[in-house]
Short mmCIF file of N, CA and C in Angstrom, two decimals:
data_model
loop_
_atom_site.label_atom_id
_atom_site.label_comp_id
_atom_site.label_asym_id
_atom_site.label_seq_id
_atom_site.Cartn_x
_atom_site.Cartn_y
_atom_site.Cartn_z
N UNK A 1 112.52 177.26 -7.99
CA UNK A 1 111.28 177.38 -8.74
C UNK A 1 111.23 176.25 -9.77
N UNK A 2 110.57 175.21 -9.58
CA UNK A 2 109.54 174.41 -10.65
C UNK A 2 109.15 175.04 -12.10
N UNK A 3 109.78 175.18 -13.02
CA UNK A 3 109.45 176.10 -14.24
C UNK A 3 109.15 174.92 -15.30
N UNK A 4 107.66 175.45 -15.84
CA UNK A 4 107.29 174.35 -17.36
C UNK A 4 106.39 175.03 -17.89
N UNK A 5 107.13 175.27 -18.94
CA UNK A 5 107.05 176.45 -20.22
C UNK A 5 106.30 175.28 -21.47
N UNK A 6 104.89 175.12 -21.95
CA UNK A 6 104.57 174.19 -22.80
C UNK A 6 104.63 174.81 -24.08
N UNK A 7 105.15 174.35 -25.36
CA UNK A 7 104.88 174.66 -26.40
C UNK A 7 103.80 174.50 -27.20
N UNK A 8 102.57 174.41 -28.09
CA UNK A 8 101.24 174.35 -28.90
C UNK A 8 101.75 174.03 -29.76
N UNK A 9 101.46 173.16 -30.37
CA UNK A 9 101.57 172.90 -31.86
C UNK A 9 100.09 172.25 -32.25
N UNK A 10 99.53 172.82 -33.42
CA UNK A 10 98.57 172.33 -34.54
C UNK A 10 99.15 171.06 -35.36
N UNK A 11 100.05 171.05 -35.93
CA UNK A 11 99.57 170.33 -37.01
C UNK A 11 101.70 169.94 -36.90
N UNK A 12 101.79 168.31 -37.62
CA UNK A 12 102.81 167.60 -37.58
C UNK A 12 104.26 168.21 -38.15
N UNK A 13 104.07 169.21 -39.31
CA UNK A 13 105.04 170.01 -39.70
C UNK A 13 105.58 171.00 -38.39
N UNK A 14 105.02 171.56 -37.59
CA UNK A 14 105.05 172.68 -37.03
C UNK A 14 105.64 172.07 -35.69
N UNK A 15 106.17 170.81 -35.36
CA UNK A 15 107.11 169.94 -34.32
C UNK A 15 108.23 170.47 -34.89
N UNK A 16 108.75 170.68 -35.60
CA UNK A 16 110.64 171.13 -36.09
C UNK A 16 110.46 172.39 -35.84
N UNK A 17 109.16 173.31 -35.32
CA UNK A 17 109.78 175.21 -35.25
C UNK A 17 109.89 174.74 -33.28
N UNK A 18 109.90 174.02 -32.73
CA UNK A 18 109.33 173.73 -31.73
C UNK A 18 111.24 174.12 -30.53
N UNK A 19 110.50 175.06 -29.54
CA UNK A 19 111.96 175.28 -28.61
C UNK A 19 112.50 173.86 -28.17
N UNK A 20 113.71 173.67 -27.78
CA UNK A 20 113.96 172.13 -27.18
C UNK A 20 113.78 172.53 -25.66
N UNK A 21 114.04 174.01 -25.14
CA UNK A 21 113.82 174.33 -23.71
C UNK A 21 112.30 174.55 -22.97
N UNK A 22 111.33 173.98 -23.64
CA UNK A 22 110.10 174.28 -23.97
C UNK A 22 109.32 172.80 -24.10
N UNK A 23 108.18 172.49 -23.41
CA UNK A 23 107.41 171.28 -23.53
C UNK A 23 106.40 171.15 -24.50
N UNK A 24 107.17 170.22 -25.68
CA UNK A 24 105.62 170.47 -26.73
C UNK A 24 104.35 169.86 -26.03
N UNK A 25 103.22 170.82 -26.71
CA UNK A 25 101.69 170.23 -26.22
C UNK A 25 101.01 170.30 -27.13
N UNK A 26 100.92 169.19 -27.45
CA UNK A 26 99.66 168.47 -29.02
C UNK A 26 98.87 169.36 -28.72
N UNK A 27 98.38 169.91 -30.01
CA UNK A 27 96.83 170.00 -30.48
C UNK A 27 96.34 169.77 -31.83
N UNK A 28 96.64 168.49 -32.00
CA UNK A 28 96.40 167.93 -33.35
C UNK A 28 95.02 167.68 -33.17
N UNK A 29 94.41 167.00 -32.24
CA UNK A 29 93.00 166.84 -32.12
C UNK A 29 92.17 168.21 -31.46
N UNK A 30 92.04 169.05 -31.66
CA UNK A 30 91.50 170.31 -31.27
C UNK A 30 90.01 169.93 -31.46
N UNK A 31 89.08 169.55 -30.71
CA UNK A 31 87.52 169.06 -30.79
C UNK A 31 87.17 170.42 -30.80
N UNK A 32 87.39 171.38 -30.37
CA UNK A 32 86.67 172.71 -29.87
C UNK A 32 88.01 173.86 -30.37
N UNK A 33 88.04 174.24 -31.25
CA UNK A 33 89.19 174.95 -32.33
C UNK A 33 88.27 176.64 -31.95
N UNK A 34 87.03 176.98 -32.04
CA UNK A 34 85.86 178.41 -31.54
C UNK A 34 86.60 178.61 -30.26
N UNK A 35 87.16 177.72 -29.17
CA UNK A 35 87.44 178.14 -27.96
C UNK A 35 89.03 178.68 -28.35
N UNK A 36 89.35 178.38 -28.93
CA UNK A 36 91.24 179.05 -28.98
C UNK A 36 91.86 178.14 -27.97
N UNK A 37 92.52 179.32 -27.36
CA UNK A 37 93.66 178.50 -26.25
C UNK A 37 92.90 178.20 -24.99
N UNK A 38 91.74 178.49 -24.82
CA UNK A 38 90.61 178.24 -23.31
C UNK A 38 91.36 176.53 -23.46
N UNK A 39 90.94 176.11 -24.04
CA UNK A 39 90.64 174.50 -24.09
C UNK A 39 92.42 173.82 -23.00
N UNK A 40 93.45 174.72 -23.68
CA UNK A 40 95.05 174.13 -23.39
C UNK A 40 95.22 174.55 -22.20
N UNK A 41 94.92 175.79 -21.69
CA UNK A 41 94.99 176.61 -20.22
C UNK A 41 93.94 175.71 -19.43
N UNK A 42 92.96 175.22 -19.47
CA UNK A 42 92.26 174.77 -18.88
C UNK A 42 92.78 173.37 -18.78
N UNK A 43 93.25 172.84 -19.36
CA UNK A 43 93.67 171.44 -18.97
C UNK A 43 95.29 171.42 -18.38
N UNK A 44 95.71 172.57 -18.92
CA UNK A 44 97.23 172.42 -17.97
C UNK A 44 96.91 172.88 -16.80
N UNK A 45 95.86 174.18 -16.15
CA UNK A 45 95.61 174.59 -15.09
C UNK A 45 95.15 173.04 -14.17
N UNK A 46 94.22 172.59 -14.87
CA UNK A 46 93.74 171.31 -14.09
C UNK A 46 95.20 170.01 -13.83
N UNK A 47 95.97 170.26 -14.61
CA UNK A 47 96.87 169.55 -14.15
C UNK A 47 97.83 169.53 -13.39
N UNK A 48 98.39 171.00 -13.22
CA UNK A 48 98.98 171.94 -12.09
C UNK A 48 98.56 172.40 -10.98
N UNK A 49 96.69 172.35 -10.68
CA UNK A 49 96.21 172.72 -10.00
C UNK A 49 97.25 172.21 -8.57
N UNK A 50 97.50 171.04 -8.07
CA UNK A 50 98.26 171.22 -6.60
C UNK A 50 99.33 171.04 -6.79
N UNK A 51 100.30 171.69 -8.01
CA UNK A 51 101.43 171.85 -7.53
C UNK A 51 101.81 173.39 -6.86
N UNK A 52 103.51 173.11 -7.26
CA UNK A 52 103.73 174.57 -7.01
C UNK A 52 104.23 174.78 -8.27
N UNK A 53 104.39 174.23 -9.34
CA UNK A 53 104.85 174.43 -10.32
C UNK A 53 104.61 175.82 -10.72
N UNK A 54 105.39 176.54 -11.66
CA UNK A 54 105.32 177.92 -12.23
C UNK A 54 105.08 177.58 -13.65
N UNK A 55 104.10 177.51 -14.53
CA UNK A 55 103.44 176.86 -15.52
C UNK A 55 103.03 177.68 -16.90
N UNK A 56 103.45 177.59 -17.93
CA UNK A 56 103.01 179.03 -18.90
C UNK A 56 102.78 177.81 -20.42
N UNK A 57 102.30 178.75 -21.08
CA UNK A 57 102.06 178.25 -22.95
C UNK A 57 102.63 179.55 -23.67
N UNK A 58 103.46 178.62 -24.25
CA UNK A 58 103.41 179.71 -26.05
C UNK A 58 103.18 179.29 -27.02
N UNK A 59 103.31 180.03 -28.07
CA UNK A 59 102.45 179.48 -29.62
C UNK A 59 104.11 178.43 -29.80
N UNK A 60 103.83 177.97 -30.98
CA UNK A 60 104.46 177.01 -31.67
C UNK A 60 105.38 178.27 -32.64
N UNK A 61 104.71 179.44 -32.87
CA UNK A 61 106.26 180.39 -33.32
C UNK A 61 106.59 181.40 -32.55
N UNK A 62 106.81 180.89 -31.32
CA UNK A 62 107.28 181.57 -30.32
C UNK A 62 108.78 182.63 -30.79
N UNK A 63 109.79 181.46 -31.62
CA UNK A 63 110.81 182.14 -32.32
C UNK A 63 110.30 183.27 -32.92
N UNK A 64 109.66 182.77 -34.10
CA UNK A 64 109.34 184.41 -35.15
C UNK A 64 108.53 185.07 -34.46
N UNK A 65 107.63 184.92 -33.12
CA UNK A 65 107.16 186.33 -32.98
C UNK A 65 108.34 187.20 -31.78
N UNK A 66 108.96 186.63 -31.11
CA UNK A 66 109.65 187.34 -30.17
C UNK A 66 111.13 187.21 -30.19
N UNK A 67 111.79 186.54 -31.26
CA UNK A 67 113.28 186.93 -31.47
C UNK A 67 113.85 186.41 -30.48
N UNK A 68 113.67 185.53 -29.30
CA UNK A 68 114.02 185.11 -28.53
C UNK A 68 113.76 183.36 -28.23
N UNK A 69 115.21 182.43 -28.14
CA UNK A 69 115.23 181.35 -28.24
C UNK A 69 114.50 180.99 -26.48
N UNK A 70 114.05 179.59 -25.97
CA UNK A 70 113.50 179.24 -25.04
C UNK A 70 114.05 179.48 -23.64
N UNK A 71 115.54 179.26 -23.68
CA UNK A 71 115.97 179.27 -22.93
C UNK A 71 116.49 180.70 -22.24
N UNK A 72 116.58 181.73 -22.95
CA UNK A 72 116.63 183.04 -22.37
C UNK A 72 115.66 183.64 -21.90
N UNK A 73 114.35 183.04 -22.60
CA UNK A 73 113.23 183.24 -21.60
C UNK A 73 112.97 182.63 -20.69
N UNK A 74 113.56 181.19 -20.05
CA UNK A 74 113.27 180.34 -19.32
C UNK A 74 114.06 181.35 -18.30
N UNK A 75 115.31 181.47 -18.51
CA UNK A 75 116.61 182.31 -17.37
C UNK A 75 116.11 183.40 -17.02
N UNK A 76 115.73 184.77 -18.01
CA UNK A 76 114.74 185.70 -17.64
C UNK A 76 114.04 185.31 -16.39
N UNK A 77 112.88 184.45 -16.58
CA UNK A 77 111.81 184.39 -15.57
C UNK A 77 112.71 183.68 -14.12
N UNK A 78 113.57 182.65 -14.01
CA UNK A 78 113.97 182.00 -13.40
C UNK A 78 115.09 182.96 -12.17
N UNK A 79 115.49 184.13 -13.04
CA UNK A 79 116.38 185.14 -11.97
C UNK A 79 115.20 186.29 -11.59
N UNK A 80 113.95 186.02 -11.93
CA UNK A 80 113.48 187.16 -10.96
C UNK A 80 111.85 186.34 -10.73
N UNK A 81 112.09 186.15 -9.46
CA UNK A 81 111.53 184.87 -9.08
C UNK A 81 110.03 185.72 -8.43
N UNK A 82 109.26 185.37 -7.78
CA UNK A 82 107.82 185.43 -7.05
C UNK A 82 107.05 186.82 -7.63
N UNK A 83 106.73 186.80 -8.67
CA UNK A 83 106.00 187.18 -9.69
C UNK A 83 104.68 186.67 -10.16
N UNK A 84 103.83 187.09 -10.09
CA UNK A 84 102.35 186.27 -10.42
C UNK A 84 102.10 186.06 -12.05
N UNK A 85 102.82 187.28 -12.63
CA UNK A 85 102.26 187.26 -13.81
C UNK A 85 104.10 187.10 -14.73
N UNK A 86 104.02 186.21 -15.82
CA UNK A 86 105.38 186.47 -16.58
C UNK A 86 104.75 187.24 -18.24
N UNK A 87 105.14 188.08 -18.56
CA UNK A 87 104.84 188.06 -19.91
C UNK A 87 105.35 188.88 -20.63
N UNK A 88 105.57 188.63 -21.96
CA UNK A 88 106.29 189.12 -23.25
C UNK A 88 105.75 189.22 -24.12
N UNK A 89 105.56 190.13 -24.97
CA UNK A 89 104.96 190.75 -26.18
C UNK A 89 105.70 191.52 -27.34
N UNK A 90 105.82 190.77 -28.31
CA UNK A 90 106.85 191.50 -29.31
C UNK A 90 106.26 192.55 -29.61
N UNK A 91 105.28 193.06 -29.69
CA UNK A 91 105.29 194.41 -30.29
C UNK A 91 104.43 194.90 -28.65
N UNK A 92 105.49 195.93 -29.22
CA UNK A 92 105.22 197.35 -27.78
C UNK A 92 104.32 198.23 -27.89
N UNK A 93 103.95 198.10 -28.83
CA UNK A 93 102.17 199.04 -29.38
C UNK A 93 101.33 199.30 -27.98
N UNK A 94 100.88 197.98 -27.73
CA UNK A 94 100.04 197.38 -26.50
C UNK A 94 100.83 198.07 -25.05
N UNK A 95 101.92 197.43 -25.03
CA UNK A 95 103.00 198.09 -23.52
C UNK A 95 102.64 199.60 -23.36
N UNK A 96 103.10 200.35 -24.76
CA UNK A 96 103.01 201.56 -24.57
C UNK A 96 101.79 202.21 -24.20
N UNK A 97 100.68 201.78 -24.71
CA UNK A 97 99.55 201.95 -24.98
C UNK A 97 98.59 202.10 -23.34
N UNK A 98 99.04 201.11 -22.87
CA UNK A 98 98.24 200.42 -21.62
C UNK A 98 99.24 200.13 -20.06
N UNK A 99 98.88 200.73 -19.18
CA UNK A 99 99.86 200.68 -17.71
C UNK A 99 100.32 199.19 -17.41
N UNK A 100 98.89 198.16 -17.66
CA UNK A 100 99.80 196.55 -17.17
C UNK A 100 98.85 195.77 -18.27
N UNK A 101 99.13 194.56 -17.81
CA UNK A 101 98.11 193.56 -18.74
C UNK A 101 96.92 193.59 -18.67
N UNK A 102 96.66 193.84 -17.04
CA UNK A 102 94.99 193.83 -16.71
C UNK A 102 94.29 194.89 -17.39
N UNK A 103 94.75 195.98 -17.50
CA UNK A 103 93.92 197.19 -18.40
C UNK A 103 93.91 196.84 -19.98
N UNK A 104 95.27 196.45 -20.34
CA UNK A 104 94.93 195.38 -22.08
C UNK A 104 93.90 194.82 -21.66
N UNK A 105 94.22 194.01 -21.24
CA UNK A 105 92.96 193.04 -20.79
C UNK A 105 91.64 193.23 -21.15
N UNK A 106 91.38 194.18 -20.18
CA UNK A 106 89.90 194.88 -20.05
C UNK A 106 89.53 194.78 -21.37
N UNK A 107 89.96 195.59 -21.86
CA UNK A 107 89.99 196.44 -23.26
C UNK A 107 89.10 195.32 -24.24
N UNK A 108 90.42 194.29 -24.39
CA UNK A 108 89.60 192.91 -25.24
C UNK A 108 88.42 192.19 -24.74
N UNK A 109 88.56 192.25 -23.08
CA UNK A 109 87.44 191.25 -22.64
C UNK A 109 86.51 192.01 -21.58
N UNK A 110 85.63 193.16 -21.87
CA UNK A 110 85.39 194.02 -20.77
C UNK A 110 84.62 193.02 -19.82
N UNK A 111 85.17 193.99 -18.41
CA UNK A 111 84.56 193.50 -17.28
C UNK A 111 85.59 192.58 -16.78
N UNK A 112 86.68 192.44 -17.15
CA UNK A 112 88.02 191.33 -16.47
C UNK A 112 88.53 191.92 -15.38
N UNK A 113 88.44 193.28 -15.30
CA UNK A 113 89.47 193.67 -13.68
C UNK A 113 88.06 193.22 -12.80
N UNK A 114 86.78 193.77 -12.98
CA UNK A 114 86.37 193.07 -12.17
C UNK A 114 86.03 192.24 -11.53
N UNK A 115 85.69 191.33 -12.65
CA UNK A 115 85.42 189.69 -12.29
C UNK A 115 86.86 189.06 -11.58
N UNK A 116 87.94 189.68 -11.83
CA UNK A 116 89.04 189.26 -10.86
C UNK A 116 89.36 190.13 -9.58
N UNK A 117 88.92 191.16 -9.73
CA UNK A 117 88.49 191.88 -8.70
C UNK A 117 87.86 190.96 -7.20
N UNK A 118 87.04 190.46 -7.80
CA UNK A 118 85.81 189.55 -6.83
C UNK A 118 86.63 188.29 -6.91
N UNK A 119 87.35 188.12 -7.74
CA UNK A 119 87.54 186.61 -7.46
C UNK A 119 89.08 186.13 -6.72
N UNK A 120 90.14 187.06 -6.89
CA UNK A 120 90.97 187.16 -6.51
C UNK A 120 90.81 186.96 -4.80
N UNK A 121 90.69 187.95 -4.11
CA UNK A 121 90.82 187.92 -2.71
C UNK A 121 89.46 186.18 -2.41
N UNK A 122 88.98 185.80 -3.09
CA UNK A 122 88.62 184.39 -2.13
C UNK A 122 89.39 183.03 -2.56
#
């Protein structure tokens, strides 16, 4: 498996919280800051589009929110391989709360199981 885990960073201080097992990805120039992370997913998707790469983002305090350095999450994902979705969430509020991501999901963005519903199988 092809694994590239990008890191976010805002602003020039926030390069030293940065994993070394982890690819920093500027966003010092953020033109469109209202879109959030649309703008970073959309341009790494477009850049991965024909690989096979296995491709993810985390924030720039990936450390302080999940207690976990880059590389144990890199090994994590890397021993349990053909998985569509990878994900981690420091607080279990949400886990407990909700059966998978797609029903979180919903929740924040209604109408997401369906629109992937329809879009999935083409």
């Amino acid at each position: 498996m092809n694994l590239k885990i990008y890191q976010s960073y805002y602003e020039d201080l926030q390069i030293q919280s940065l994993e070394e097992d982890f690819i920093p990805y500027s966003n010092l120039e953020n033109k469109n800051p209202e879109l959030r992370e649309y703008v970073f997913f959309k341009d790494l998707y477009n850049k991965h589009i024909n690989s096979e790469d296995y491709w993810g983002l985390v924030s720039w305090r990936w450390k302080e929110k999940t207690f976990l350095d880059g590389k144990e999450f890199k090994n994590w994902i890397l021993t349990n391989p053909d998985s569509d979705v990878y994900f981690i969430d420091p607080s279990n509020v949400e886990f407990i709360q909700h059966p998978n991501l797609w029903v979180q999901g919903d929740i924040w963005h209604r109408g997401m199981i369906k629109y992937c519903n329809r879009l999935f199988p083409k």
